[in-house]
Coordinates of C-alpha atoms in Angstrom, one line a residue:
X1 CA 6.1 -16.3 -16.4
X2 CA 3.2 -18.6 -15.6
X3 CA 1.0 -15.9 -14.1
X4 CA 1.0 -12.1 -14.0
X5 CA 3.1 -10.8 -11.0
X6 CA 1.5 -8.4 -8.4
X7 CA 2.8 -4.9 -8.9
X8 CA 2.2 -2.6 -5.8
X9 CA 2.7 1.1 -5.3
X10 CA 1.5 3.4 -2.4
X11 CA -1.7 4.0 -4.4
X12 CA -2.8 0.9 -6.3
X13 CA -2.2 -2.9 -6.7
X14 CA -1.9 -4.4 -10.2
X15 CA -2.8 -8.1 -10.3
X16 CA -4.5 -10.8 -12.4
X17 CA -8.1 -10.5 -13.1
X18 CA -10.2 -13.3 -11.6
X19 CA -13.8 -14.5 -12.3
X20 CA -14.6 -13.3 -8.7
X21 CA -13.9 -9.8 -10.0
X22 CA -16.7 -9.7 -12.5
X23 CA -19.2 -7.8 -10.3
X24 CA -16.7 -5.0 -9.5
X25 CA -15.5 -4.9 -13.1
X26 CA -19.0 -4.5 -14.3
X27 CA -19.8 -1.8 -11.7
X28 CA -16.9 0.3 -12.7
X29 CA -16.8 -0.3 -16.5
X30 CA -20.6 0.2 -16.9
X31 CA -20.2 4.0 -17.3
X32 CA -20.9 6.0 -20.5
X33 CA -17.8 8.3 -19.8
X34 CA -15.5 5.4 -19.8
X35 CA -17.0 3.8 -22.9
X36 CA -16.7 7.2 -24.7
X37 CA -13.0 7.2 -24.1
X38 CA -12.0 3.4 -24.5
X39 CA -12.1 1.6 -27.7
X40 CA -13.0 -1.9 -26.3
X41 CA -15.6 -1.0 -23.6
X42 CA -19.2 -0.8 -24.5
X43 CA -22.1 0.8 -22.6
X44 CA -24.0 -0.7 -21.2
X45 CA -21.2 -3.2 -19.8
X46 CA -22.7 -6.5 -18.9
X47 CA -21.7 -9.8 -17.4
X48 CA -21.3 -11.2 -20.9
X49 CA -18.8 -8.4 -21.6
X50 CA -16.9 -9.2 -18.5
X51 CA -16.8 -12.8 -19.3
X52 CA -15.6 -12.2 -22.9
X53 CA -13.0 -9.7 -21.6
X54 CA -11.6 -12.3 -19.0
X55 CA -11.3 -14.8 -21.8
X56 CA -9.6 -12.3 -24.1
X57 CA -7.1 -11.4 -21.2
X58 CA -6.4 -14.9 -20.5
X59 CA -5.7 -15.9 -24.1
X60 CA -3.6 -12.8 -24.7
X61 CA -1.5 -13.7 -21.7
X62 CA -1.0 -17.2 -22.9
X63 CA 0.2 -16.0 -26.3
X64 CA 2.4 -13.3 -24.4
X65 CA 1.2 -10.6 -26.7
X66 CA -0.6 -8.7 -24.1
X67 CA -0.2 -8.3 -20.4
X68 CA -3.4 -6.8 -18.8
X69 CA -3.6 -6.3 -15.1
X70 CA -6.7 -5.6 -13.0
X71 CA -6.2 -2.3 -11.0
X72 CA -7.2 -3.3 -7.5
X73 CA -7.8 -1.1 -4.5
X74 CA -5.2 -1.5 -1.8
X75 CA -7.8 -1.3 1.0
X76 CA -10.3 -3.8 -0.4
X77 CA -8.7 -5.6 -3.3
X78 CA -11.8 -4.6 -5.4
X79 CA -11.1 -4.2 -9.1
X80 CA -11.5 -0.5 -10.0
X81 CA -9.9 -0.5 -13.5
X82 CA -7.5 -2.2 -15.9
X83 CA -4.0 -1.3 -17.4
X84 CA -2.0 -3.3 -19.8
X85 CA 0.7 -3.5 -22.4
X86 CA 0.0 -4.6 -26.0
X87 CA 3.2 -5.9 -27.3
X88 CA 4.7 -5.4 -30.8
X89 CA 7.5 -8.0 -30.5
X90 CA 9.0 -7.4 -34.0
X91 CA 9.8 -3.8 -33.0
X92 CA 10.4 -4.5 -29.2
X93 CA 7.8 -2.0 -28.1
X94 CA 4.4 -1.9 -26.5
X95 CA 1.3 0.3 -26.2
X96 CA -0.2 1.1 -22.8
X97 CA -4.0 1.0 -22.4
X98 CA -6.0 1.8 -19.2
X99 CA -9.2 2.8 -17.6
X100 CA -10.2 3.6 -14.1
X101 CA -13.6 3.8 -12.5
X102 CA -14.9 7.3 -12.3
X103 CA -15.1 7.4 -8.4
X104 CA -11.3 7.0 -8.4
X105 CA -10.5 9.8 -10.9
X106 CA -8.2 12.7 -10.0
X107 CA -6.4 10.8 -7.1
X108 CA -3.2 10.0 -8.9
X109 CA -4.1 6.3 -9.1
X110 CA -3.7 6.0 -12.9
X111 CA -0.4 7.9 -12.8
X112 CA 0.8 5.5 -10.3
X113 CA -0.4 2.5 -12.3
X114 CA 1.3 3.8 -15.3
X115 CA 4.6 4.1 -13.5
X116 CA 4.3 0.5 -12.4
X117 CA 3.6 -0.8 -16.0
X118 CA 6.5 1.3 -17.3
X119 CA 8.8 -0.4 -14.8
X120 CA 7.4 -3.8 -15.6
X121 CA 7.6 -3.2 -19.4
X122 CA 11.2 -1.9 -19.4
X123 CA 12.7 -3.9 -16.4
X124 CA 10.9 -7.2 -16.8
X125 CA 9.9 -7.5 -20.4
X126 CA 12.9 -5.5 -21.5
X127 CA 11.1 -3.3 -24.0
X128 CA 12.9 -0.6 -25.9
X129 CA 10.0 1.7 -26.2
X130 CA 6.4 2.2 -24.6
X131 CA 3.8 4.4 -26.2
X132 CA 0.2 5.4 -25.5
X133 CA -2.6 7.4 -27.1
X134 CA -5.5 9.2 -25.8
X135 CA -8.5 10.9 -27.4
X136 CA -8.0 14.7 -27.6
X137 CA -11.1 15.4 -25.7
X138 CA -9.7 13.5 -22.7
X139 CA -6.8 15.8 -21.6
X140 CA -6.5 14.2 -18.1
X141 CA -5.1 11.0 -19.7
X142 CA -2.4 13.2 -21.4
X143 CA -1.4 14.7 -17.9
X144 CA -1.0 11.1 -16.6
X145 CA 1.4 10.3 -19.4
X146 CA 3.3 13.5 -19.0
X147 CA 3.7 13.0 -15.3
X148 CA 5.4 9.7 -16.1
X149 CA 7.9 11.5 -18.4
X150 CA 6.4 10.4 -21.7
X151 CA 6.8 12.8 -24.5
X152 CA 4.0 14.1 -26.7
X153 CA 5.0 12.7 -30.2
X154 CA 2.3 13.8 -32.3
X155 CA -1.5 14.0 -33.2
X156 CA -3.2 11.5 -35.4
X157 CA -6.3 13.0 -37.0
X158 CA -9.4 10.8 -37.2
X159 CA -7.3 7.8 -36.2
X160 CA -9.9 5.6 -34.5
X161 CA -13.5 4.9 -35.2
X162 CA -15.1 4.8 -31.7
X163 CA -18.8 4.2 -31.4
X164 CA -19.4 5.5 -35.0
X165 CA -17.4 8.7 -34.5
X166 CA -13.9 9.3 -35.9
X167 CA -11.6 10.4 -33.1
X168 CA -8.3 12.3 -33.1
X169 CA -5.7 11.1 -30.7
X170 CA -2.4 12.4 -29.2
X171 CA 0.3 10.0 -29.0
X172 CA 3.1 9.8 -26.4
X173 CA 6.1 7.7 -26.0
X174 CA 9.2 6.9 -23.9
X175 CA 12.3 5.0 -24.8
X176 CA 14.3 2.7 -22.5
X177 CA 17.1 5.3 -22.6
X178 CA 14.8 8.1 -21.4
X179 CA 13.3 5.9 -18.8
X180 CA 16.6 5.1 -17.3
X181 CA 17.7 8.7 -17.3
X182 CA 14.5 9.7 -15.5
X183 CA 15.3 7.2 -12.8
X184 CA 18.6 8.7 -12.0

């Protein structure tokens, strides 16, 4: 795989991030609510942050240890978020991470993006398990994961230090076996 494939649903397109996307990336990521719920997004989010993020995504793809897609609007191709897989090759599993611009919340877009990334992870990369975590004070993220047939697997107390505060997370997972059953 030389470049990321485009993955398209009825609600969202997942594609490779380009330098021409920086202005829309900044516009949507520069949000305190997003920074509060995502470990690797700071507020304010600047052009330097976007450039560093782009370089990180590019290098991670070259190493094949992360596959991070831009979430792009079907209507405009504008980047409105990100979704990706962080691979644990030794255990044939990956963690999903995502964020979406606030103007697009509660429209089913993230759930659709998660469905696409699950299909990519299981059918293209051939993973055995995909999991995700979310901060306990962000229940909407849990609903996205449950909608995609992921199981709540546990609660990890004070698991991440985020902007100086220890945060508890819920963890969800789905195995290849369950994914295949959910498709039948």
